[in-house]
XYZ file of C-alpha atoms in Angstrom:
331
model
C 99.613 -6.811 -125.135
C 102.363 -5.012 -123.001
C 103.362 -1.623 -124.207
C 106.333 -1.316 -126.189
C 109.375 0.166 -124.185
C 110.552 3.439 -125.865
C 114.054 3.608 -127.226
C 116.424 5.583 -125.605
C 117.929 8.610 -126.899
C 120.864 10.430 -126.931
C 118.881 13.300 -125.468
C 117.874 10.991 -122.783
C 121.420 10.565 -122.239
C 122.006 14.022 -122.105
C 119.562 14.946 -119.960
C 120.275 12.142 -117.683
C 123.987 13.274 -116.986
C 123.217 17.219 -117.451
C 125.501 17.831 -120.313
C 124.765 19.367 -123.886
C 123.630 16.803 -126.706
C 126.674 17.608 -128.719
C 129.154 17.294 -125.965
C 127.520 13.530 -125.398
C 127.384 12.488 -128.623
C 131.199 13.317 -129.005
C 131.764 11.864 -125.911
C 130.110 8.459 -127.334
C 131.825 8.697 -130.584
C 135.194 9.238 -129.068
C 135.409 11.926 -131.401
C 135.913 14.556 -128.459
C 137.970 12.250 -126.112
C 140.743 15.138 -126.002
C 138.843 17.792 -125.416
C 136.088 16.470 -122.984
C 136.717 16.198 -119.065
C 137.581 12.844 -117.039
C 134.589 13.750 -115.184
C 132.504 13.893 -118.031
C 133.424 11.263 -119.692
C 132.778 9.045 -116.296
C 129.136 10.947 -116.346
C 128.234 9.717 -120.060
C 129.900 6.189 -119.158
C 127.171 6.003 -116.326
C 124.201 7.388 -117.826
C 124.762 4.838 -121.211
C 124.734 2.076 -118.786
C 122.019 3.127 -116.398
C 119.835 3.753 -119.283
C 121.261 0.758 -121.734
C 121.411 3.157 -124.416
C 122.481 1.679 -128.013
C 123.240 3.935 -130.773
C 121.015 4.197 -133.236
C 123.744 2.906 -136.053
C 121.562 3.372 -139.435
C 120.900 7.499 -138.447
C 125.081 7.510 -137.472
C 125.650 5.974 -141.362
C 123.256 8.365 -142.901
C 124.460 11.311 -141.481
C 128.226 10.585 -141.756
C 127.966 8.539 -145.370
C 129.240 5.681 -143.968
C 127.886 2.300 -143.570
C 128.965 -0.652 -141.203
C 127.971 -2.815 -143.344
C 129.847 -5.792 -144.863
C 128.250 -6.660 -148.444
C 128.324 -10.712 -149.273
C 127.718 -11.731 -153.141
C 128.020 -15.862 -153.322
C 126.147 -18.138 -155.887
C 123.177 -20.350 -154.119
C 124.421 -23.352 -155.881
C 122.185 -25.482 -153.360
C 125.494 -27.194 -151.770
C 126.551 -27.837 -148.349
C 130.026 -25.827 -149.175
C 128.243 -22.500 -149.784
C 126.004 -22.887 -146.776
C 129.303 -23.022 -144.605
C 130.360 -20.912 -145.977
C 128.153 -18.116 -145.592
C 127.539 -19.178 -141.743
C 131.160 -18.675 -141.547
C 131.254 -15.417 -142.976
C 128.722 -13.748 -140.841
C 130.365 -15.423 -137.257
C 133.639 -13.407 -138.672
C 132.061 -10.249 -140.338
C 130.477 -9.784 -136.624
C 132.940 -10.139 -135.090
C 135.229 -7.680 -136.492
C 132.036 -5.468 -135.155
C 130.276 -5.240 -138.785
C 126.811 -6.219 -140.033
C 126.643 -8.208 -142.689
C 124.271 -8.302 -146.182
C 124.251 -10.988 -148.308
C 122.631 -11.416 -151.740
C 122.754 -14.680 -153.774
C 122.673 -15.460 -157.308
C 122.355 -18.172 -159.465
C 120.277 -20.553 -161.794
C 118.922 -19.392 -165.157
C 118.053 -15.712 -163.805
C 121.597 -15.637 -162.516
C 122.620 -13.016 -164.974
C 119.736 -10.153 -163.614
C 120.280 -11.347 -159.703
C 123.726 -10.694 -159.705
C 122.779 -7.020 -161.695
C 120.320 -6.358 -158.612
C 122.639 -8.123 -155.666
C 124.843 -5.424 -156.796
C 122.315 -2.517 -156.831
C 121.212 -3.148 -153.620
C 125.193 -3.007 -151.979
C 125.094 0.135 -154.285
C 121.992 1.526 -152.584
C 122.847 0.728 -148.874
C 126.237 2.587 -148.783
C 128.000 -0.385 -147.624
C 131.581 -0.287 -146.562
C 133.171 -2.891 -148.782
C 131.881 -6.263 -150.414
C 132.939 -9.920 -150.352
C 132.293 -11.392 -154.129
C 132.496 -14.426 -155.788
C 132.538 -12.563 -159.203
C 135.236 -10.007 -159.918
C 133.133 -6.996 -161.110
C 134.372 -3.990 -162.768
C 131.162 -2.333 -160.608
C 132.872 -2.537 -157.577
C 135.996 -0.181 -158.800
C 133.360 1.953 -161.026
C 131.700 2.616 -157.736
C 135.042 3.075 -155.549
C 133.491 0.194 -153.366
C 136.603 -2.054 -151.592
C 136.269 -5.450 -152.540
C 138.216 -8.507 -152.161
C 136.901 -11.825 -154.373
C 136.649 -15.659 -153.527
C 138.336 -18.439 -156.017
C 139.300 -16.296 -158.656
C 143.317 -14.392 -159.536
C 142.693 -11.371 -161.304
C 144.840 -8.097 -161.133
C 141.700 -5.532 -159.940
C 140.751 -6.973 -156.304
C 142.075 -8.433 -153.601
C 141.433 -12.227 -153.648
C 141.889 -15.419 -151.672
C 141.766 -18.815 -154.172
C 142.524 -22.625 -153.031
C 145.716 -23.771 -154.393
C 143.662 -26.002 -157.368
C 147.000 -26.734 -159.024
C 148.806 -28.536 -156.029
C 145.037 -30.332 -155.208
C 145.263 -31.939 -158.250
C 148.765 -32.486 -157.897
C 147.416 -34.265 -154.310
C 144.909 -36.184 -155.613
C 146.919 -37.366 -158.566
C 149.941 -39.158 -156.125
C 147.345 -40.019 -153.760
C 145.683 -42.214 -156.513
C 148.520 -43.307 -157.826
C 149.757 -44.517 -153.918
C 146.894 -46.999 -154.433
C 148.298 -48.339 -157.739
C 145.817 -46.301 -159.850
C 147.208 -45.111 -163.481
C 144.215 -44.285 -165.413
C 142.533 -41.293 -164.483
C 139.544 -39.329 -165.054
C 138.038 -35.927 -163.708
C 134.733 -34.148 -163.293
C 135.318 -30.347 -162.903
C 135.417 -26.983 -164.312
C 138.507 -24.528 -165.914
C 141.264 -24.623 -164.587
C 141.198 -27.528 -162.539
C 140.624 -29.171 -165.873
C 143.286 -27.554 -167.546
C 145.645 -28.513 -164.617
C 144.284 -32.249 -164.508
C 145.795 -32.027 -167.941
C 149.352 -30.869 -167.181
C 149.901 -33.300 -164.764
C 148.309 -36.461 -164.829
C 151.233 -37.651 -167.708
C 154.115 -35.817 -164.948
C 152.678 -38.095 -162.233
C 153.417 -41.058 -165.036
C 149.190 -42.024 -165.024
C 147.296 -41.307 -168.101
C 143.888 -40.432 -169.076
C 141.592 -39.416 -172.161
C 139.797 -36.706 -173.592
C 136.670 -38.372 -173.039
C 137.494 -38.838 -169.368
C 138.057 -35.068 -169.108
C 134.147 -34.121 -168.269
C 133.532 -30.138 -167.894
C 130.960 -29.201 -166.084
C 128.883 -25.921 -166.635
C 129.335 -24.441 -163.349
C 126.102 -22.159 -162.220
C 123.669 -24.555 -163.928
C 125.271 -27.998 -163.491
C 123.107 -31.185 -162.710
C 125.481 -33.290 -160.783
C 123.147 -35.860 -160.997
C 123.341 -36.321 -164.513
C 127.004 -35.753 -164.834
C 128.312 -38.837 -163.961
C 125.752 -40.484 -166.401
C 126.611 -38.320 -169.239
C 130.251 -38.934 -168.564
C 129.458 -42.872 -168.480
C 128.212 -42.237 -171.987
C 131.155 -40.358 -173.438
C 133.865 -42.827 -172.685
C 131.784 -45.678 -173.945
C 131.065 -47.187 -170.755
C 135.146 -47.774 -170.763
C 135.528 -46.209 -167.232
C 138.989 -45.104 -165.696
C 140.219 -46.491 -162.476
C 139.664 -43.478 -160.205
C 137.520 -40.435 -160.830
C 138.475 -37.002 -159.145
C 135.360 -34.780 -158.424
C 135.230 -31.111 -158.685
C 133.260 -31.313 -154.887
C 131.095 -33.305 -152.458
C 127.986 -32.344 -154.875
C 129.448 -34.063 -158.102
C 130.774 -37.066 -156.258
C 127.970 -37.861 -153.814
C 126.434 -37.791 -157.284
C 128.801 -39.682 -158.700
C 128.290 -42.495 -155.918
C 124.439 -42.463 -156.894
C 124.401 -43.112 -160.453
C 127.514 -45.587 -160.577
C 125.293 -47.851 -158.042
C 122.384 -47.434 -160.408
C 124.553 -48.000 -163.468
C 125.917 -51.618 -161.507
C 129.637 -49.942 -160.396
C 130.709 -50.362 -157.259
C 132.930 -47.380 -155.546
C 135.044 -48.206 -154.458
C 136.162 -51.482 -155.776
C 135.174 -50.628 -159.866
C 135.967 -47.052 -159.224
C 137.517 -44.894 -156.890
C 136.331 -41.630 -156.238
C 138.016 -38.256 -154.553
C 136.354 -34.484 -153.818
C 138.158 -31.573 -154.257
C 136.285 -30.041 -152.551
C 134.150 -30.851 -149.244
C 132.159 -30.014 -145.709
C 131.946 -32.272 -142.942
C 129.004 -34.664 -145.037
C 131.808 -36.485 -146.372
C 132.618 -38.752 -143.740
C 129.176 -39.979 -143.468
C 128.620 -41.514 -146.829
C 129.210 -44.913 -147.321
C 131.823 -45.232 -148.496
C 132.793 -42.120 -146.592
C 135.014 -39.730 -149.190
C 138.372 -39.005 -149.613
C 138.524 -34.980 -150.169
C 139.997 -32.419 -149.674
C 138.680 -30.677 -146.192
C 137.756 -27.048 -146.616
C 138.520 -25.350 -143.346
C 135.630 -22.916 -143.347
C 137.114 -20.329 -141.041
C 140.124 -20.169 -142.333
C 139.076 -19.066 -145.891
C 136.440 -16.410 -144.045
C 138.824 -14.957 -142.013
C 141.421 -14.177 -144.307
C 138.748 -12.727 -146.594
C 137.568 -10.576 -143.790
C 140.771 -9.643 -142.842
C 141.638 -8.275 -146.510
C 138.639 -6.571 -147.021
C 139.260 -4.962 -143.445
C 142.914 -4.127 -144.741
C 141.889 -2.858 -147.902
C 139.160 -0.362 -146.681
C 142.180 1.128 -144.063
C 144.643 1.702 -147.122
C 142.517 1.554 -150.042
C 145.714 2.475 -152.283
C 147.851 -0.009 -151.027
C 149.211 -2.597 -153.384
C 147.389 -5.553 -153.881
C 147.162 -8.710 -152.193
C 146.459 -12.290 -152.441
C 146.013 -15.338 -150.029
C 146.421 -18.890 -151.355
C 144.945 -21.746 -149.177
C 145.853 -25.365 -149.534
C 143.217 -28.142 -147.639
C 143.919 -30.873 -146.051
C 143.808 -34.372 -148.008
C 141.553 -36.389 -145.395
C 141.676 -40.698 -146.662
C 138.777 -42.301 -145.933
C 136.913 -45.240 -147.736
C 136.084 -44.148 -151.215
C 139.619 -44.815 -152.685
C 141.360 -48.588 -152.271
C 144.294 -50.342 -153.774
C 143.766 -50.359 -157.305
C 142.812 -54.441 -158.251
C 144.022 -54.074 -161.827
């Protein structure tokens, strides 16, 4: 087995260029750019390369308190969305030149992995956290923060504009001569489903209103359990909260003898690339992945600079992508 090479320190450094440890570590932190020479600085610049030193980061935090560390708390719904997402997050996290730490909850322990997710980004000192959850920890612990799909008046946050989606969905439905509508989602894009679907001039009913329970939802068995509410009296069109509930969706009404999309047409709020390679590929709303990270990124970054600045928010709309799943309405 070949020996394994020895790290290099900064007293290898120092010794290498013939200066004092302290001077060199200055040097390297920029800390004592003023009051070191051109000639030393060019000497340190050398020896780093000729030896390929790397700071040793974790010693740096635990000496000056401060971690470069980006904290990520996200549900593990299982979903292609959150997967993005989190492969998203890390691209941008490094490169703003921060390591990232992420910690997922969700399911029936959800409750004592988020209560541990958030011990743990106590614990490592971390600079500031991304959340799905707006936590009253995070302020308790003076910890920057900024949240994901939620207003509140604590954190920073960036949401999708849910009310002009359903707004979206609702003309684009009715485009294709669709007037009685029905949704599978959660809070307020339930509540907003409500407030418009009569200002568009299409209707709907209660029992075609289906909330789902969000961390422990069964997709597959919502659409069924929706079939059973309204009597098997289905609506024209069917907005899902996401790719999850309406790939579902596409499942069950085969199995229950509906065809999407000529018996039913179906749109995602919500969506990654796998929705253009269904059959019938979806309609949905494309999340662009980067987008959302970046601006999260970029507020948390913002936020740790001025912690007591006032706070901000970032609203993203997505793009409405037709495809296959909705048709002109044959009724």
């Amino acid at each position: 087995m070949p020996e394994r090479q020895k790290r290099v320190t900064l007293k290898d450094v120092a010794d290498y260029c013939g200066l004092s440890r302290s001077l060199v570590a200055f040097i390297i932190s920029n800390s004592g750019y003023r009051n070191s020479t051109p000639e030393n600085r060019r000497k340190v610049a050398e020896a780093v390369k000729a030896l390929n030193y790397r700071p040793n980061t974790a010693a740096r935090e635990l000496r000056a308190r401060k971690s470069s560390t980006i904290g990520v708390a996200m549900p593990m719904s299982g979903t292609g969305i959150y997967g993005n997402m989190a492969l998203e997050l890390q691209r941008e996290i490094k490169k703003r030149g921060f390591t990232s730490l992420f910690s997922f909850w969700g399911g029936d322990d959800s409750e004592e992995l988020h209560a541990q997710t958030l011990q743990t980004f106590f614990e490592r000192n971390i600079s500031g956290v991304i959340s799905w959850d707006a936590s009253p920890c995070f302020r308790e612990e003076k910890i920057p923060a900024v949240v994901y799909g939620y207003r509140n008046e604590f954190y920073d946050y960036v949401v999708l504009d849910e009310e002009q989606m359903i707004i979206r969905a609702l003309e684009h439905l009715k485009r294709f001569g669709h007037r009685r509508i029905g949704i599978l989602s959660v809070g307020e894009r339930n509540r907003f489903f409500r407030e418009h679907v009569g200002r568009c001039g299409l209707e709907s009913k209660p029992e075609w209103i289906f909330e789902l329970t969000f961390w422990s939802r069964r997709p597959l068995d919502a659409f069924g359990k929706f079939y059973r509410e309204c009597g098997g009296v289905i609506p024209d069109a069917l907005i899902c909260h996401s790719d999850t509930e309406a790939i579902a969706a596409l499942s069950s009404a085969a199995k229950l003898g509906i065809r999407v999309p000529d018996d039913l047409s179906v749109i995602a709020l919500d969506s990654s690339f796998m929705t253009a390679f269904l059959c019938p590929a979806l309609d949905s709303f494309d999340l662009d992945f980067s987008e959302i990270t970046e601006q999260l990124v970029k507020l948390l970054l913002a936020r740790i600079d001025e912690p007591a600045a006032p706070l901000r928010s970032v609203r993203i709309l997505p793009q409405l992508v037709h495809r296959e799943s909705v048709i002109d309405c044959p009724r």
